[in-house]
C-alpha cells in the first residue's frame, strides 16, 4: 500500500439546475485541481458527472498531475438521481481499488459529493442503504466523505447519508457561491491528504475562506 497516495473521487451534479452556474463550476473545479497539484504526496483522481440521463466518468483514477482542464465535457441537464449516483460511485470506487495490486493501492480514499438540489430521480438505492455503505467504508477502510449542497438543508441531507457534520457544507447556488465551495473544498482536501481532521468545512465557506 502507498500510504502517501490519496485516491480522490469527485461526484459532480450535472442536473439542469447547474446550468446557471456552469462556467463558474468549471472554473472552480479547475482551480481545485491546480491547487491539489501543488500539494506534497501522490494522488489519483476520478471525476464523475451525473444526471438522470447519464453517469459519466470523465476521469477514472488517473494521476492527479496528468489531469486536464475541464471544459465542454461538463454539460448540465435533466434531473438529480443523487442516491443512485452515490451508491454506484462507492461500489465502482471500491471495485477499482480492490483490483489494484496491494503495493499500488492508495493509503487514503476521499469521496466528494457536490450537488445543488433535491434528490428526485433515483430508483435503485435508498438513503438507508447509502448511509450503511458510507458508514461501512469509514469504519472498515478509513474512507473520508465530503458533502456540499445548495438549495437544500445540507446538514440534514448529508447527515441522513451518514456523513460527519464537520465534512458537510451548504453553499449558495450562485457564481460566487460555487467558487467559494470549491475553494473551501480544496482546503479540506489538503487536510484529508495529510491525514488531518477536515476541521469544519461549513465554517470555511461561511467565512469565505
CSV table of C-alpha atoms in Angstrom, one decimal:
chain,number,residue,atom,x,y,z
A,1,UNK,CA,0.0,0.0,0.0
A,2,UNK,CA,1.2,3.5,-0.8
A,3,UNK,CA,0.5,5.4,2.3
A,4,UNK,CA,1.5,8.7,0.7
A,5,UNK,CA,-1.1,8.3,-2.1
A,6,UNK,CA,-4.7,9.6,-1.9
A,7,UNK,CA,-7.5,8.4,-4.1
A,8,UNK,CA,-9.9,11.3,-4.8
A,9,UNK,CA,-13.3,10.9,-6.4
A,10,UNK,CA,-15.5,13.9,-7.2
A,11,UNK,CA,-19.1,13.2,-7.9
A,12,UNK,CA,-20.4,16.4,-9.5
A,13,UNK,CA,-24.1,17.1,-10.1
A,14,UNK,CA,-24.8,17.8,-13.7
A,15,UNK,CA,-28.5,18.2,-13.5
A,16,UNK,CA,-30.3,21.1,-15.3
A,17,UNK,CA,-30.2,23.5,-12.4
A,18,UNK,CA,-26.4,23.7,-12.6
A,19,UNK,CA,-26.7,25.3,-16.0
A,20,UNK,CA,-26.9,28.8,-14.5
A,21,UNK,CA,-23.6,28.4,-12.7
A,22,UNK,CA,-21.9,26.1,-15.2
A,23,UNK,CA,-19.0,28.3,-16.1
A,24,UNK,CA,-18.2,29.0,-12.5
A,25,UNK,CA,-18.5,25.3,-11.6
A,26,UNK,CA,-15.9,24.6,-14.3
A,27,UNK,CA,-13.7,27.3,-13.1
A,28,UNK,CA,-14.0,26.2,-9.5
A,29,UNK,CA,-13.2,22.6,-10.5
A,30,UNK,CA,-10.1,23.6,-12.4
A,31,UNK,CA,-8.9,25.8,-9.6
A,32,UNK,CA,-9.4,22.9,-7.2
A,33,UNK,CA,-7.2,20.6,-9.4
A,34,UNK,CA,-4.5,23.2,-9.8
A,35,UNK,CA,-4.3,23.7,-6.0
A,36,UNK,CA,-4.2,20.0,-5.4
A,37,UNK,CA,-1.3,19.6,-7.9
A,38,UNK,CA,0.8,21.9,-5.7
A,39,UNK,CA,0.4,19.6,-2.6
A,40,UNK,CA,3.0,17.1,-1.5
A,41,UNK,CA,2.2,13.4,-1.9
A,42,UNK,CA,0.7,11.4,-4.7
A,43,UNK,CA,-3.0,11.4,-5.7
A,44,UNK,CA,-5.3,9.7,-8.2
A,45,UNK,CA,-8.4,11.5,-9.4
A,46,UNK,CA,-11.8,10.2,-10.6
A,47,UNK,CA,-14.3,12.8,-11.8
A,48,UNK,CA,-17.9,11.7,-12.4
A,49,UNK,CA,-20.8,13.8,-13.8
A,50,UNK,CA,-24.3,12.6,-13.2
A,51,UNK,CA,-27.9,13.4,-14.1
A,52,UNK,CA,-30.9,11.3,-14.8
A,53,UNK,CA,-29.6,10.5,-18.3
A,54,UNK,CA,-26.0,9.7,-17.6
A,55,UNK,CA,-23.4,8.6,-15.1
A,56,UNK,CA,-20.2,9.7,-16.9
A,57,UNK,CA,-16.7,9.0,-15.7
A,58,UNK,CA,-14.8,11.9,-17.3
A,59,UNK,CA,-11.6,10.8,-15.5
A,60,UNK,CA,-11.1,7.3,-14.0
A,61,UNK,CA,-8.3,7.0,-11.4
A,62,UNK,CA,-5.7,9.0,-13.3
A,63,UNK,CA,-2.6,10.6,-11.7
A,64,UNK,CA,-3.7,14.0,-10.5
A,65,UNK,CA,-0.7,15.6,-12.1
A,66,UNK,CA,-2.0,14.5,-15.5
A,67,UNK,CA,-5.5,15.9,-15.0
A,68,UNK,CA,-6.6,18.1,-17.9
A,69,UNK,CA,-8.7,21.3,-17.6
A,70,UNK,CA,-12.4,20.7,-17.6
A,71,UNK,CA,-14.4,22.4,-20.3
A,72,UNK,CA,-17.2,21.4,-22.6
A,73,UNK,CA,-17.3,17.9,-21.1
A,74,UNK,CA,-19.5,19.3,-18.3
A,75,UNK,CA,-23.0,19.7,-19.8
A,76,UNK,CA,-25.8,20.1,-17.2
A,77,UNK,CA,-29.2,18.7,-18.0
A,78,UNK,CA,-32.1,16.5,-16.7
A,79,UNK,CA,-32.8,15.5,-13.1
A,80,UNK,CA,-30.9,14.6,-9.9
A,81,UNK,CA,-30.6,10.8,-9.0
A,82,UNK,CA,-28.2,11.6,-6.1
A,83,UNK,CA,-28.7,8.4,-4.2
A,84,UNK,CA,-28.2,6.2,-7.3
A,85,UNK,CA,-25.1,8.1,-8.4
A,86,UNK,CA,-23.6,8.0,-4.9
A,87,UNK,CA,-24.2,4.3,-4.5
A,88,UNK,CA,-22.7,3.5,-7.9
A,89,UNK,CA,-19.7,5.7,-7.2
A,90,UNK,CA,-19.0,3.9,-3.9
A,91,UNK,CA,-19.4,0.5,-5.5
A,92,UNK,CA,-17.2,1.2,-8.5
A,93,UNK,CA,-14.5,3.0,-6.5
A,94,UNK,CA,-14.3,0.0,-4.1
A,95,UNK,CA,-14.1,-2.4,-7.1
A,96,UNK,CA,-11.3,-0.3,-8.8
A,97,UNK,CA,-9.3,-0.1,-5.6
A,98,UNK,CA,-9.7,-3.8,-4.9
A,99,UNK,CA,-8.5,-4.7,-8.4
A,100,UNK,CA,-5.2,-2.9,-7.8
A,101,UNK,CA,-2.0,-4.6,-6.7
A,102,UNK,CA,-1.6,-4.2,-2.9
A,103,UNK,CA,1.7,-2.2,-3.5
A,104,UNK,CA,-0.1,0.3,-5.6
A,105,UNK,CA,-3.3,0.8,-3.5
A,106,UNK,CA,-3.6,4.3,-2.0
A,107,UNK,CA,-3.4,4.7,1.7
A,108,UNK,CA,-6.3,7.2,1.8
A,109,UNK,CA,-9.6,7.4,-0.1
A,110,UNK,CA,-11.6,10.7,-0.3
A,111,UNK,CA,-15.1,10.8,-1.9
A,112,UNK,CA,-16.5,14.3,-2.6
A,113,UNK,CA,-20.2,14.8,-3.4
A,114,UNK,CA,-21.3,18.2,-4.8
A,115,UNK,CA,-24.9,18.8,-5.6
A,116,UNK,CA,-27.3,21.8,-6.0
A,117,UNK,CA,-30.7,20.3,-5.4
A,118,UNK,CA,-33.0,17.7,-4.1
A,119,UNK,CA,-32.8,14.0,-4.9
A,120,UNK,CA,-35.6,13.5,-7.4
A,121,UNK,CA,-34.8,10.6,-9.8
A,122,UNK,CA,-33.2,7.6,-8.0
A,123,UNK,CA,-34.8,4.2,-8.3
A,124,UNK,CA,-32.1,1.7,-7.0
A,125,UNK,CA,-30.6,3.0,-3.8
A,126,UNK,CA,-32.3,4.3,-0.6
A,127,UNK,CA,-30.9,6.8,1.9
A,128,UNK,CA,-30.7,3.9,4.4
A,129,UNK,CA,-28.6,1.9,2.0
A,130,UNK,CA,-26.2,4.8,1.2
A,131,UNK,CA,-25.8,5.5,4.9
A,132,UNK,CA,-24.9,1.9,5.6
A,133,UNK,CA,-22.4,1.9,2.7
A,134,UNK,CA,-20.7,5.1,3.9
A,135,UNK,CA,-20.5,4.1,7.5
A,136,UNK,CA,-19.1,0.7,6.5
A,137,UNK,CA,-16.3,2.3,4.3
A,138,UNK,CA,-15.4,4.8,7.0
A,139,UNK,CA,-15.3,2.1,9.7
A,140,UNK,CA,-13.5,-0.7,7.9
A,141,UNK,CA,-11.3,1.2,5.3
A,142,UNK,CA,-11.0,4.7,6.7
A,143,UNK,CA,-12.6,6.4,3.7
A,144,UNK,CA,-13.5,10.1,4.1
A,145,UNK,CA,-16.6,11.6,2.6
A,146,UNK,CA,-17.4,15.3,2.0
A,147,UNK,CA,-20.8,16.6,1.1
A,148,UNK,CA,-21.5,20.1,-0.3
A,149,UNK,CA,-25.1,21.1,-1.3
A,150,UNK,CA,-27.1,24.1,-2.3
A,151,UNK,CA,-30.9,24.7,-2.3
A,152,UNK,CA,-31.4,22.0,0.4
A,153,UNK,CA,-30.7,21.7,4.1
A,154,UNK,CA,-27.2,20.4,3.5
A,155,UNK,CA,-26.6,19.2,7.1
A,156,UNK,CA,-29.9,17.3,7.2
A,157,UNK,CA,-29.4,15.7,3.8
A,158,UNK,CA,-25.7,14.9,4.4
A,159,UNK,CA,-26.5,13.6,7.9
A,160,UNK,CA,-29.2,11.3,6.5
A,161,UNK,CA,-26.5,9.8,4.3
A,162,UNK,CA,-24.2,9.2,7.3
A,163,UNK,CA,-21.7,11.9,6.6
A,164,UNK,CA,-20.0,13.6,9.5
A,165,UNK,CA,-21.2,17.1,10.3
A,166,UNK,CA,-17.7,18.6,10.0
A,167,UNK,CA,-17.5,17.2,6.5
A,168,UNK,CA,-20.7,18.9,5.3
A,169,UNK,CA,-21.3,22.4,4.0
A,170,UNK,CA,-24.0,24.5,2.4
A,171,UNK,CA,-23.2,26.8,-0.4
A,172,UNK,CA,-25.1,29.4,-2.4
A,173,UNK,CA,-26.2,28.3,-5.9
A,174,UNK,CA,-24.6,31.4,-7.4
A,175,UNK,CA,-21.4,32.3,-9.2
A,176,UNK,CA,-19.7,33.4,-6.0
A,177,UNK,CA,-21.2,30.6,-4.0
A,178,UNK,CA,-19.9,27.7,-6.2
A,179,UNK,CA,-16.4,29.3,-6.3
A,180,UNK,CA,-16.4,29.6,-2.5
A,181,UNK,CA,-17.5,26.0,-2.3
A,182,UNK,CA,-14.6,24.8,-4.4
A,183,UNK,CA,-12.1,27.0,-2.5
A,184,UNK,CA,-13.2,25.5,0.8
A,185,UNK,CA,-13.2,22.0,-0.7
A,186,UNK,CA,-9.6,22.5,-1.8
A,187,UNK,CA,-8.5,23.4,1.7
A,188,UNK,CA,-10.4,20.4,3.2
A,189,UNK,CA,-8.8,18.0,0.7
A,190,UNK,CA,-5.4,19.3,1.7
A,191,UNK,CA,-6.2,18.4,5.3
A,192,UNK,CA,-7.5,15.0,4.3
A,193,UNK,CA,-4.5,14.2,2.2
A,194,UNK,CA,-2.3,14.9,5.3
A,195,UNK,CA,-4.5,12.6,7.4
A,196,UNK,CA,-5.7,15.5,9.5
A,197,UNK,CA,-9.2,16.3,10.5
A,198,UNK,CA,-11.2,18.3,7.9
A,199,UNK,CA,-12.0,20.9,10.6
A,200,UNK,CA,-15.4,22.3,9.8
A,201,UNK,CA,-15.9,22.6,6.1
A,202,UNK,CA,-19.1,24.6,6.5
A,203,UNK,CA,-17.4,27.3,8.6
A,204,UNK,CA,-14.8,27.9,5.9
A,205,UNK,CA,-17.5,28.5,3.3
A,206,UNK,CA,-19.5,30.8,5.6
A,207,UNK,CA,-16.4,32.8,6.3
A,208,UNK,CA,-15.4,32.9,2.7
A,209,UNK,CA,-12.1,31.2,3.2
